[in-house]
PDB file of C-alpha atoms in Angstrom:
ATOM      1  CA  UNK A   1      35.919  22.833 -22.210  1.00 58.00           C
ATOM      2  CA  UNK A   2      33.523  25.079 -20.321  1.00 72.00           C
ATOM      3  CA  UNK A   3      35.713  26.346 -17.505  1.00 79.00           C
ATOM      4  CA  UNK A   4      34.829  29.729 -16.055  1.00 86.00           C
ATOM      5  CA  UNK A   5      36.863  32.011 -13.816  1.00 87.00           C
ATOM      6  CA  UNK A   6      35.161  30.634 -10.720  1.00 90.00           C
ATOM      7  CA  UNK A   7      36.297  27.116 -11.689  1.00 91.00           C
ATOM      8  CA  UNK A   8      39.870  28.274 -12.194  1.00 91.00           C
ATOM      9  CA  UNK A   9      40.031  30.204  -8.917  1.00 90.00           C
ATOM     10  CA  UNK A  10      38.522  27.266  -7.058  1.00 93.00           C
ATOM     11  CA  UNK A  11      41.019  24.842  -8.558  1.00 93.00           C
ATOM     12  CA  UNK A  12      43.941  27.084  -7.555  1.00 91.00           C
ATOM     13  CA  UNK A  13      42.597  27.340  -4.004  1.00 91.00           C
ATOM     14  CA  UNK A  14      42.212  23.556  -3.795  1.00 94.00           C
ATOM     15  CA  UNK A  15      45.731  23.002  -5.138  1.00 91.00           C
ATOM     16  CA  UNK A  16      47.176  25.625  -2.793  1.00 88.00           C
ATOM     17  CA  UNK A  17      45.539  24.183   0.340  1.00 89.00           C
ATOM     18  CA  UNK A  18      45.737  20.514  -0.647  1.00 91.00           C
ATOM     19  CA  UNK A  19      42.095  20.116   0.294  1.00 93.00           C
ATOM     20  CA  UNK A  20      38.789  20.458  -1.532  1.00 94.00           C
ATOM     21  CA  UNK A  21      37.143  21.453   1.756  1.00 94.00           C
ATOM     22  CA  UNK A  22      39.671  24.216   2.460  1.00 92.00           C
ATOM     23  CA  UNK A  23      39.607  25.316  -1.173  1.00 93.00           C
ATOM     24  CA  UNK A  24      35.831  25.592  -1.031  1.00 94.00           C
ATOM     25  CA  UNK A  25      36.015  27.669   2.159  1.00 92.00           C
ATOM     26  CA  UNK A  26      38.588  30.005   0.622  1.00 89.00           C
ATOM     27  CA  UNK A  27      36.316  30.354  -2.423  1.00 90.00           C
ATOM     28  CA  UNK A  28      33.267  31.062  -0.194  1.00 89.00           C
ATOM     29  CA  UNK A  29      31.574  28.041  -1.728  1.00 92.00           C
ATOM     30  CA  UNK A  30      29.688  25.054  -0.329  1.00 94.00           C
ATOM     31  CA  UNK A  31      31.690  21.822  -0.336  1.00 93.00           C
ATOM     32  CA  UNK A  32      29.116  20.013  -2.504  1.00 94.00           C
ATOM     33  CA  UNK A  33      29.216  22.805  -5.085  1.00 93.00           C
ATOM     34  CA  UNK A  34      33.020  22.873  -5.089  1.00 93.00           C
ATOM     35  CA  UNK A  35      33.241  19.091  -5.503  1.00 94.00           C
ATOM     36  CA  UNK A  36      30.743  19.229  -8.379  1.00 93.00           C
ATOM     37  CA  UNK A  37      32.752  21.923 -10.132  1.00 93.00           C
ATOM     38  CA  UNK A  38      36.007  19.970  -9.819  1.00 94.00           C
ATOM     39  CA  UNK A  39      34.292  16.821 -11.119  1.00 92.00           C
ATOM     40  CA  UNK A  40      32.837  18.866 -13.958  1.00 92.00           C
ATOM     41  CA  UNK A  41      36.302  20.046 -14.975  1.00 92.00           C
ATOM     42  CA  UNK A  42      37.597  16.481 -14.922  1.00 92.00           C
ATOM     43  CA  UNK A  43      34.597  15.205 -16.899  1.00 90.00           C
ATOM     44  CA  UNK A  44      35.074  17.929 -19.507  1.00 89.00           C
ATOM     45  CA  UNK A  45      38.714  16.929 -19.997  1.00 90.00           C
ATOM     46  CA  UNK A  46      38.154  13.210 -19.608  1.00 90.00           C
ATOM     47  CA  UNK A  47      41.120  12.884 -17.219  1.00 92.00           C
ATOM     48  CA  UNK A  48      41.606  13.286 -13.440  1.00 93.00           C
ATOM     49  CA  UNK A  49      43.076  16.587 -12.281  1.00 94.00           C
ATOM     50  CA  UNK A  50      43.517  15.624  -8.640  1.00 94.00           C
ATOM     51  CA  UNK A  51      44.848  12.592  -6.830  1.00 94.00           C
ATOM     52  CA  UNK A  52      42.602  12.056  -3.816  1.00 91.00           C
ATOM     53  CA  UNK A  53      44.068  10.530  -0.654  1.00 89.00           C
ATOM     54  CA  UNK A  54      43.399  10.245   3.073  1.00 86.00           C
ATOM     55  CA  UNK A  55      45.459  13.349   3.792  1.00 86.00           C
ATOM     56  CA  UNK A  56      44.014  15.528   1.070  1.00 91.00           C
ATOM     57  CA  UNK A  57      44.493  16.026  -2.645  1.00 93.00           C
ATOM     58  CA  UNK A  58      47.353  16.872  -4.949  1.00 92.00           C
ATOM     59  CA  UNK A  59      47.336  17.771  -8.645  1.00 93.00           C
ATOM     60  CA  UNK A  60      48.046  15.189 -11.316  1.00 94.00           C
ATOM     61  CA  UNK A  61      50.356  16.143 -14.215  1.00 92.00           C
ATOM     62  CA  UNK A  62      47.246  17.368 -16.047  1.00 93.00           C
ATOM     63  CA  UNK A  63      46.208  19.255 -12.919  1.00 92.00           C
ATOM     64  CA  UNK A  64      49.586  21.000 -12.790  1.00 90.00           C
ATOM     65  CA  UNK A  65      49.061  22.098 -16.387  1.00 90.00           C
ATOM     66  CA  UNK A  66      45.670  23.536 -15.428  1.00 91.00           C
ATOM     67  CA  UNK A  67      47.300  25.363 -12.498  1.00 89.00           C
ATOM     68  CA  UNK A  68      49.905  26.904 -14.795  1.00 86.00           C
ATOM     69  CA  UNK A  69      47.362  28.194 -17.289  1.00 88.00           C
ATOM     70  CA  UNK A  70      44.877  29.246 -14.617  1.00 88.00           C
ATOM     71  CA  UNK A  71      47.516  31.467 -13.018  1.00 83.00           C
ATOM     72  CA  UNK A  72      48.298  33.088 -16.344  1.00 82.00           C
ATOM     73  CA  UNK A  73      44.624  33.663 -17.137  1.00 85.00           C
ATOM     74  CA  UNK A  74      43.699  35.069 -13.730  1.00 82.00           C
ATOM     75  CA  UNK A  75      46.806  37.239 -13.632  1.00 77.00           C
ATOM     76  CA  UNK A  76      45.900  38.693 -17.015  1.00 79.00           C
ATOM     77  CA  UNK A  77      42.314  39.274 -15.842  1.00 81.00           C
ATOM     78  CA  UNK A  78      43.600  41.243 -12.856  1.00 75.00           C
ATOM     79  CA  UNK A  79      45.831  43.343 -15.110  1.00 72.00           C
ATOM     80  CA  UNK A  80      42.880  44.007 -17.404  1.00 76.00           C
ATOM     81  CA  UNK A  81      40.702  45.032 -14.472  1.00 72.00           C
ATOM     82  CA  UNK A  82      43.353  47.427 -13.233  1.00 66.00           C
ATOM     83  CA  UNK A  83      43.757  49.070 -16.628  1.00 66.00           C
ATOM     84  CA  UNK A  84      40.009  49.235 -17.332  1.00 69.00           C
ATOM     85  CA  UNK A  85      39.393  50.693 -13.891  1.00 63.00           C
ATOM     86  CA  UNK A  86      40.947  53.896 -15.154  1.00 56.00           C
ATOM     87  CA  UNK A  87      38.004  54.115 -17.555  1.00 55.00           C
ATOM     88  CA  UNK A  88      35.248  52.329 -15.626  1.00 55.00           C
ATOM     89  CA  UNK A  89      35.246  53.328 -11.971  1.00 58.00           C
ATOM     90  CA  UNK A  90      33.868  50.686  -9.628  1.00 56.00           C
ATOM     91  CA  UNK A  91      35.347  47.663 -11.390  1.00 58.00           C
ATOM     92  CA  UNK A  92      36.611  45.447  -8.572  1.00 71.00           C
ATOM     93  CA  UNK A  93      40.222  44.326  -8.355  1.00 77.00           C
ATOM     94  CA  UNK A  94      41.686  41.605  -6.146  1.00 83.00           C
ATOM     95  CA  UNK A  95      45.173  41.299  -4.633  1.00 90.00           C
ATOM     96  CA  UNK A  96      46.412  38.237  -2.759  1.00 90.00           C
ATOM     97  CA  UNK A  97      48.909  39.196  -0.052  1.00 95.00           C
ATOM     98  CA  UNK A  98      50.812  36.792   2.229  1.00 94.00           C
ATOM     99  CA  UNK A  99      52.524  38.086   5.367  1.00 93.00           C
ATOM    100  CA  UNK A 100      54.623  36.916   8.285  1.00 87.00           C
ATOM    101  CA  UNK A 101      53.483  37.326  11.899  1.00 82.00           C
ATOM    102  CA  UNK A 102      55.267  40.611  12.671  1.00 80.00           C
ATOM    103  CA  UNK A 103      53.809  42.510   9.729  1.00 89.00           C
ATOM    104  CA  UNK A 104      50.317  41.050   9.993  1.00 88.00           C
ATOM    105  CA  UNK A 105      50.027  41.922  13.702  1.00 83.00           C
ATOM    106  CA  UNK A 106      51.926  45.190  13.923  1.00 83.00           C
ATOM    107  CA  UNK A 107      52.167  47.043  10.629  1.00 89.00           C
ATOM    108  CA  UNK A 108      49.613  45.866   8.087  1.00 93.00           C
ATOM    109  CA  UNK A 109      46.299  46.467   9.917  1.00 92.00           C
ATOM    110  CA  UNK A 110      46.574  50.270   9.912  1.00 92.00           C
ATOM    111  CA  UNK A 111      48.326  50.420   6.534  1.00 93.00           C
ATOM    112  CA  UNK A 112      45.750  48.208   4.808  1.00 95.00           C
ATOM    113  CA  UNK A 113      42.799  49.925   6.485  1.00 95.00           C
ATOM    114  CA  UNK A 114      43.983  53.258   5.130  1.00 94.00           C
ATOM    115  CA  UNK A 115      44.631  51.803   1.676  1.00 94.00           C
ATOM    116  CA  UNK A 116      41.264  50.025   1.462  1.00 94.00           C
ATOM    117  CA  UNK A 117      39.397  53.132   2.594  1.00 94.00           C
ATOM    118  CA  UNK A 118      41.078  55.109  -0.182  1.00 92.00           C
ATOM    119  CA  UNK A 119      40.575  52.325  -2.761  1.00 89.00           C
ATOM    120  CA  UNK A 120      37.042  50.921  -2.401  1.00 87.00           C
ATOM    121  CA  UNK A 121      37.397  49.124  -5.740  1.00 83.00           C
ATOM    122  CA  UNK A 122      40.207  46.845  -4.482  1.00 87.00           C
ATOM    123  CA  UNK A 123      39.795  43.786  -2.262  1.00 88.00           C
ATOM    124  CA  UNK A 124      42.738  42.133  -0.484  1.00 93.00           C
ATOM    125  CA  UNK A 125      43.027  38.462   0.470  1.00 89.00           C
ATOM    126  CA  UNK A 126      45.462  38.502   3.426  1.00 93.00           C
ATOM    127  CA  UNK A 127      46.916  35.320   4.922  1.00 90.00           C
ATOM    128  CA  UNK A 128      49.633  34.657   7.508  1.00 87.00           C
ATOM    129  CA  UNK A 129      52.467  32.268   6.648  1.00 87.00           C
ATOM    130  CA  UNK A 130      56.149  31.785   7.572  1.00 81.00           C
ATOM    131  CA  UNK A 131      58.547  33.844   5.461  1.00 83.00           C
ATOM    132  CA  UNK A 132      60.045  30.831   3.640  1.00 84.00           C
ATOM    133  CA  UNK A 133      56.566  29.569   2.705  1.00 86.00           C
ATOM    134  CA  UNK A 134      55.615  33.032   1.439  1.00 91.00           C
ATOM    135  CA  UNK A 135      58.660  33.129  -0.839  1.00 92.00           C
ATOM    136  CA  UNK A 136      57.757  29.724  -2.282  1.00 89.00           C
ATOM    137  CA  UNK A 137      54.119  30.742  -2.855  1.00 88.00           C
ATOM    138  CA  UNK A 138      54.980  34.045  -4.526  1.00 91.00           C
ATOM    139  CA  UNK A 139      57.624  32.381  -6.701  1.00 89.00           C
ATOM    140  CA  UNK A 140      55.055  29.765  -7.755  1.00 82.00           C
ATOM    141  CA  UNK A 141      52.491  32.436  -8.617  1.00 82.00           C
ATOM    142  CA  UNK A 142      50.123  31.471  -5.786  1.00 81.00           C
ATOM    143  CA  UNK A 143      50.139  35.031  -4.428  1.00 88.00           C
ATOM    144  CA  UNK A 144      50.712  38.474  -5.896  1.00 91.00           C
ATOM    145  CA  UNK A 145      52.787  39.877  -3.055  1.00 95.00           C
ATOM    146  CA  UNK A 146      54.450  38.817   0.170  1.00 95.00           C
ATOM    147  CA  UNK A 147      55.803  40.544   3.263  1.00 95.00           C
ATOM    148  CA  UNK A 148      58.780  38.655   4.673  1.00 92.00           C
ATOM    149  CA  UNK A 149      61.895  39.139   6.786  1.00 85.00           C
ATOM    150  CA  UNK A 150      64.850  39.942   4.538  1.00 82.00           C
ATOM    151  CA  UNK A 151      66.987  37.232   6.169  1.00 75.00           C
ATOM    152  CA  UNK A 152      65.035  34.498   4.372  1.00 81.00           C
ATOM    153  CA  UNK A 153      66.413  33.201   1.056  1.00 85.00           C
ATOM    154  CA  UNK A 154      64.455  35.280  -1.446  1.00 89.00           C
ATOM    155  CA  UNK A 155      65.670  33.398  -4.496  1.00 83.00           C
ATOM    156  CA  UNK A 156      65.022  35.438  -7.623  1.00 87.00           C
ATOM    157  CA  UNK A 157      62.177  37.530  -6.203  1.00 94.00           C
ATOM    158  CA  UNK A 158      62.260  41.313  -6.441  1.00 95.00           C
ATOM    159  CA  UNK A 159      61.930  43.224  -3.156  1.00 95.00           C
ATOM    160  CA  UNK A 160      61.085  46.645  -1.798  1.00 95.00           C
ATOM    161  CA  UNK A 161      61.595  47.737   1.842  1.00 94.00           C
ATOM    162  CA  UNK A 162      58.430  47.725   3.967  1.00 94.00           C
ATOM    163  CA  UNK A 163      59.209  48.313   7.663  1.00 90.00           C
ATOM    164  CA  UNK A 164      61.990  47.901  10.227  1.00 87.00           C
ATOM    165  CA  UNK A 165      61.396  45.180  12.810  1.00 82.00           C
ATOM    166  CA  UNK A 166      63.323  43.828  15.825  1.00 89.00           C
ATOM    167  CA  UNK A 167      62.591  40.792  17.972  1.00 93.00           C
ATOM    168  CA  UNK A 168      62.951  41.262  21.725  1.00 96.00           C
ATOM    169  CA  UNK A 169      62.575  39.227  24.896  1.00 97.00           C
ATOM    170  CA  UNK A 170      59.726  40.053  27.280  1.00 97.00           C
ATOM    171  CA  UNK A 171      59.782  38.969  30.933  1.00 97.00           C
ATOM    172  CA  UNK A 172      57.753  39.802  34.021  1.00 96.00           C
ATOM    173  CA  UNK A 173      58.901  42.656  36.244  1.00 94.00           C
ATOM    174  CA  UNK A 174      61.130  41.119  38.885  1.00 90.00           C
ATOM    175  CA  UNK A 175      62.273  38.233  36.678  1.00 95.00           C
ATOM    176  CA  UNK A 176      65.993  37.510  37.023  1.00 93.00           C
ATOM    177  CA  UNK A 177      66.526  38.540  33.378  1.00 95.00           C
ATOM    178  CA  UNK A 178      64.654  41.830  33.697  1.00 94.00           C
ATOM    179  CA  UNK A 179      67.785  43.761  34.690  1.00 92.00           C
ATOM    180  CA  UNK A 180      69.917  42.395  31.847  1.00 93.00           C
ATOM    181  CA  UNK A 181      70.838  44.905  29.079  1.00 91.00           C
ATOM    182  CA  UNK A 182      70.763  42.082  26.538  1.00 94.00           C
ATOM    183  CA  UNK A 183      70.652  38.310  26.277  1.00 96.00           C
ATOM    184  CA  UNK A 184      71.418  35.662  23.651  1.00 96.00           C
ATOM    185  CA  UNK A 185      68.678  33.327  22.463  1.00 96.00           C
ATOM    186  CA  UNK A 186      70.865  30.294  23.198  1.00 94.00           C
ATOM    187  CA  UNK A 187      70.922  31.283  26.897  1.00 95.00           C
ATOM    188  CA  UNK A 188      67.122  31.159  27.055  1.00 96.00           C
ATOM    189  CA  UNK A 189      66.544  27.611  25.859  1.00 95.00           C
ATOM    190  CA  UNK A 190      66.197  26.176  29.375  1.00 94.00           C
ATOM    191  CA  UNK A 191      63.517  28.723  30.292  1.00 96.00           C
ATOM    192  CA  UNK A 192      59.773  27.997  30.178  1.00 96.00           C
ATOM    193  CA  UNK A 193      58.238  29.898  27.246  1.00 97.00           C
ATOM    194  CA  UNK A 194      54.908  31.465  26.492  1.00 96.00           C
ATOM    195  CA  UNK A 195      54.578  30.894  22.763  1.00 94.00           C
ATOM    196  CA  UNK A 196      52.322  31.755  19.868  1.00 91.00           C
ATOM    197  CA  UNK A 197      49.842  29.262  18.469  1.00 86.00           C
ATOM    198  CA  UNK A 198      50.964  26.527  16.091  1.00 78.00           C
ATOM    199  CA  UNK A 199      50.836  27.980  12.602  1.00 73.00           C
ATOM    200  CA  UNK A 200      52.244  31.339  13.693  1.00 80.00           C
ATOM    201  CA  UNK A 201      54.978  32.455  11.297  1.00 77.00           C
ATOM    202  CA  UNK A 202      56.976  34.068  14.110  1.00 84.00           C
ATOM    203  CA  UNK A 203      56.793  30.951  16.272  1.00 89.00           C
ATOM    204  CA  UNK A 204      57.967  28.807  13.350  1.00 86.00           C
ATOM    205  CA  UNK A 205      60.903  31.212  12.909  1.00 86.00           C
ATOM    206  CA  UNK A 206      61.902  30.871  16.576  1.00 92.00           C
ATOM    207  CA  UNK A 207      61.453  27.098  16.517  1.00 92.00           C
ATOM    208  CA  UNK A 208      63.863  26.967  13.579  1.00 90.00           C
ATOM    209  CA  UNK A 209      66.548  28.855  15.500  1.00 93.00           C
ATOM    210  CA  UNK A 210      66.069  26.570  18.499  1.00 95.00           C
ATOM    211  CA  UNK A 211      66.432  23.529  16.243  1.00 95.00           C
ATOM    212  CA  UNK A 212      69.670  24.930  14.820  1.00 93.00           C
ATOM    213  CA  UNK A 213      70.991  24.960  18.381  1.00 92.00           C
ATOM    214  CA  UNK A 214      69.949  21.297  18.738  1.00 93.00           C
ATOM    215  CA  UNK A 215      67.142  22.160  21.133  1.00 93.00           C
ATOM    216  CA  UNK A 216      63.408  22.697  21.244  1.00 92.00           C
ATOM    217  CA  UNK A 217      61.468  25.297  23.208  1.00 94.00           C
ATOM    218  CA  UNK A 218      59.474  24.228  26.269  1.00 94.00           C
ATOM    219  CA  UNK A 219      56.055  25.888  26.308  1.00 95.00           C
ATOM    220  CA  UNK A 220      53.863  26.474  29.339  1.00 95.00           C
ATOM    221  CA  UNK A 221      51.101  27.720  27.077  1.00 96.00           C
ATOM    222  CA  UNK A 222      50.532  29.007  23.556  1.00 94.00           C
ATOM    223  CA  UNK A 223      48.349  32.037  22.856  1.00 94.00           C
ATOM    224  CA  UNK A 224      47.081  33.959  19.864  1.00 87.00           C
ATOM    225  CA  UNK A 225      48.973  37.185  19.209  1.00 86.00           C
ATOM    226  CA  UNK A 226      51.912  39.068  20.751  1.00 90.00           C
ATOM    227  CA  UNK A 227      49.778  41.248  23.043  1.00 91.00           C
ATOM    228  CA  UNK A 228      48.075  38.239  24.609  1.00 93.00           C
ATOM    229  CA  UNK A 229      51.521  36.658  25.016  1.00 95.00           C
ATOM    230  CA  UNK A 230      52.768  39.706  26.931  1.00 95.00           C
ATOM    231  CA  UNK A 231      49.764  39.592  29.261  1.00 94.00           C
ATOM    232  CA  UNK A 232      50.509  35.984  30.166  1.00 96.00           C
ATOM    233  CA  UNK A 233      54.217  36.738  30.614  1.00 97.00           C
ATOM    234  CA  UNK A 234      53.242  39.557  33.018  1.00 96.00           C
ATOM    235  CA  UNK A 235      51.864  36.897  35.390  1.00 94.00           C
ATOM    236  CA  UNK A 236      55.243  35.169  35.620  1.00 93.00           C
ATOM    237  CA  UNK A 237      54.130  32.102  33.676  1.00 94.00           C
ATOM    238  CA  UNK A 238      57.178  32.167  31.399  1.00 96.00           C
ATOM    239  CA  UNK A 239      59.181  34.322  29.013  1.00 97.00           C
ATOM    240  CA  UNK A 240      58.375  35.230  25.419  1.00 96.00           C
ATOM    241  CA  UNK A 241      59.789  36.734  22.239  1.00 96.00           C
ATOM    242  CA  UNK A 242      57.779  39.257  20.238  1.00 93.00           C
ATOM    243  CA  UNK A 243      58.325  42.185  17.840  1.00 90.00           C
ATOM    244  CA  UNK A 244      59.649  45.247  19.650  1.00 91.00           C
ATOM    245  CA  UNK A 245      56.734  47.472  18.631  1.00 87.00           C
ATOM    246  CA  UNK A 246      54.267  44.994  20.174  1.00 89.00           C
ATOM    247  CA  UNK A 247      56.382  44.690  23.319  1.00 93.00           C
ATOM    248  CA  UNK A 248      56.482  48.446  23.935  1.00 91.00           C
ATOM    249  CA  UNK A 249      52.773  48.763  23.212  1.00 89.00           C
ATOM    250  CA  UNK A 250      52.031  46.020  25.757  1.00 92.00           C
ATOM    251  CA  UNK A 251      54.482  47.492  28.283  1.00 92.00           C
ATOM    252  CA  UNK A 252      52.325  50.627  28.500  1.00 89.00           C
ATOM    253  CA  UNK A 253      49.597  48.631  30.276  1.00 89.00           C
ATOM    254  CA  UNK A 254      51.408  45.490  31.495  1.00 88.00           C
ATOM    255  CA  UNK A 255      54.080  44.884  34.134  1.00 93.00           C
ATOM    256  CA  UNK A 256      56.652  43.474  31.719  1.00 95.00           C
ATOM    257  CA  UNK A 257      60.270  44.287  30.984  1.00 95.00           C
ATOM    258  CA  UNK A 258      61.635  44.451  27.448  1.00 95.00           C
ATOM    259  CA  UNK A 259      65.141  42.986  27.028  1.00 96.00           C
ATOM    260  CA  UNK A 260      67.175  43.156  23.821  1.00 95.00           C
ATOM    261  CA  UNK A 261      68.187  39.964  22.026  1.00 95.00           C
ATOM    262  CA  UNK A 262      71.879  40.087  21.104  1.00 95.00           C
ATOM    263  CA  UNK A 263      71.549  37.624  18.207  1.00 94.00           C
ATOM    264  CA  UNK A 264      72.356  38.873  14.710  1.00 91.00           C
ATOM    265  CA  UNK A 265      68.953  37.718  13.442  1.00 90.00           C
ATOM    266  CA  UNK A 266      66.965  39.747  16.005  1.00 92.00           C
ATOM    267  CA  UNK A 267      66.941  43.015  14.017  1.00 90.00           C
ATOM    268  CA  UNK A 268      65.119  42.450  10.743  1.00 84.00           C
ATOM    269  CA  UNK A 269      63.952  44.436   7.742  1.00 88.00           C
ATOM    270  CA  UNK A 270      60.551  43.440   6.474  1.00 91.00           C
ATOM    271  CA  UNK A 271      60.304  43.600   2.703  1.00 94.00           C
ATOM    272  CA  UNK A 272      57.611  43.366   0.069  1.00 96.00           C
ATOM    273  CA  UNK A 273      58.403  40.680  -2.489  1.00 96.00           C
ATOM    274  CA  UNK A 274      57.019  39.822  -5.917  1.00 95.00           C
ATOM    275  CA  UNK A 275      58.132  37.845  -8.941  1.00 92.00           C
ATOM    276  CA  UNK A 276      58.354  41.099 -10.916  1.00 92.00           C
ATOM    277  CA  UNK A 277      56.806  44.327  -9.715  1.00 94.00           C
ATOM    278  CA  UNK A 278      56.342  45.667 -13.233  1.00 89.00           C
ATOM    279  CA  UNK A 279      54.268  42.595 -14.165  1.00 86.00           C
ATOM    280  CA  UNK A 280      51.782  43.015 -11.322  1.00 88.00           C
ATOM    281  CA  UNK A 281      48.218  44.098 -11.970  1.00 83.00           C
ATOM    282  CA  UNK A 282      47.531  47.822 -11.664  1.00 82.00           C
ATOM    283  CA  UNK A 283      45.737  47.152  -8.361  1.00 85.00           C
ATOM    284  CA  UNK A 284      48.720  45.268  -6.918  1.00 89.00           C
ATOM    285  CA  UNK A 285      51.151  47.942  -8.132  1.00 90.00           C
ATOM    286  CA  UNK A 286      49.040  50.576  -6.407  1.00 90.00           C
ATOM    287  CA  UNK A 287      49.230  48.593  -3.167  1.00 94.00           C
ATOM    288  CA  UNK A 288      53.018  48.297  -3.478  1.00 95.00           C
ATOM    289  CA  UNK A 289      53.353  52.046  -4.026  1.00 93.00           C
ATOM    290  CA  UNK A 290      51.276  52.660  -0.908  1.00 93.00           C
ATOM    291  CA  UNK A 291      53.064  50.166   1.367  1.00 94.00           C
ATOM    292  CA  UNK A 292      56.704  50.380   0.277  1.00 91.00           C
ATOM    293  CA  UNK A 293      59.073  52.685   2.104  1.00 76.00           C
ATOM    294  CA  UNK A 294      60.293  55.686   0.161  1.00 57.00           C
ATOM    295  CA  UNK A 295      62.781  58.453   1.029  1.00 44.00           C
ATOM    296  CA  UNK A 296      59.776  60.398   2.300  1.00 42.00           C
ATOM    297  CA  UNK A 297      58.678  57.578   4.607  1.00 48.00           C
ATOM    298  CA  UNK A 298      60.581  56.574   7.731  1.00 42.00           C
ATOM    299  CA  UNK A 299      60.659  52.987   9.012  1.00 42.00           C
ATOM    300  CA  UNK A 300      58.158  52.182  11.729  1.00 39.00           C
ATOM    301  CA  UNK A 301      60.355  51.277  14.654  1.00 37.00           C
ATOM    302  CA  UNK A 302      60.352  51.535  18.422  1.00 35.00           C
ATOM    303  CA  UNK A 303      64.019  52.597  18.512  1.00 32.00           C
TER     304      UNK A 303
END
């Protein structure tokens, strides 16, 4: 077998996305080159590693074995890089981080910018996903770290506190709900909503709570990002639900009113999660130390 690290990373990306095209894009590789590499792996083994269908690909039993060993190999490579970096400055490390909507829009941009500026030898692959999907990916070894709401079932993952977060209702000034001190989510289900784009982790979270009430949200329009949502809400198009920090930031320049949600799931603690923090690469451990709340750090909150 003549597999190299590029082959292994590509195969993990293909398995993770269920698509050779998407795996190639994530690997910054041309589709023809990615397909040739996958075929080369299969030819070297003499068995198929992927089942190809109309809706994408999925690993065969042999492919799942490759995934298992590829994760172990690449994880060990990252640990080696982190340890050798202490002796050979400039050796690049890579951390894969998955995050929910609130953290990726409100808290991570500044935190990661500061970290990356201070650590030019570390690259971060950041992707947005719903909290439950992040837990599954981290547990399966498809990501080093995740940032999720602590109300999700974390299984056996280890966690560290990241930031405080609360979901709030935003309405236009003059809306009948603008004068309310608080409102329950169930009382909003007949209202027209301004939502976030399909694929947004926060929108998936809200859709789940609507489904638990036996309802679905009615959207006038979907937009990309909480700030854009607040700007549309300002025009009286509909109501929306966003993280409190985003709502107050938008309220400084938009004619919106922030109303508290009375539901028990509205206040949330965002946490960093990993299979085991002490088994992370040195680069990933450094990121955890930088991001995690400590007694010296106070939660970022609009309260």
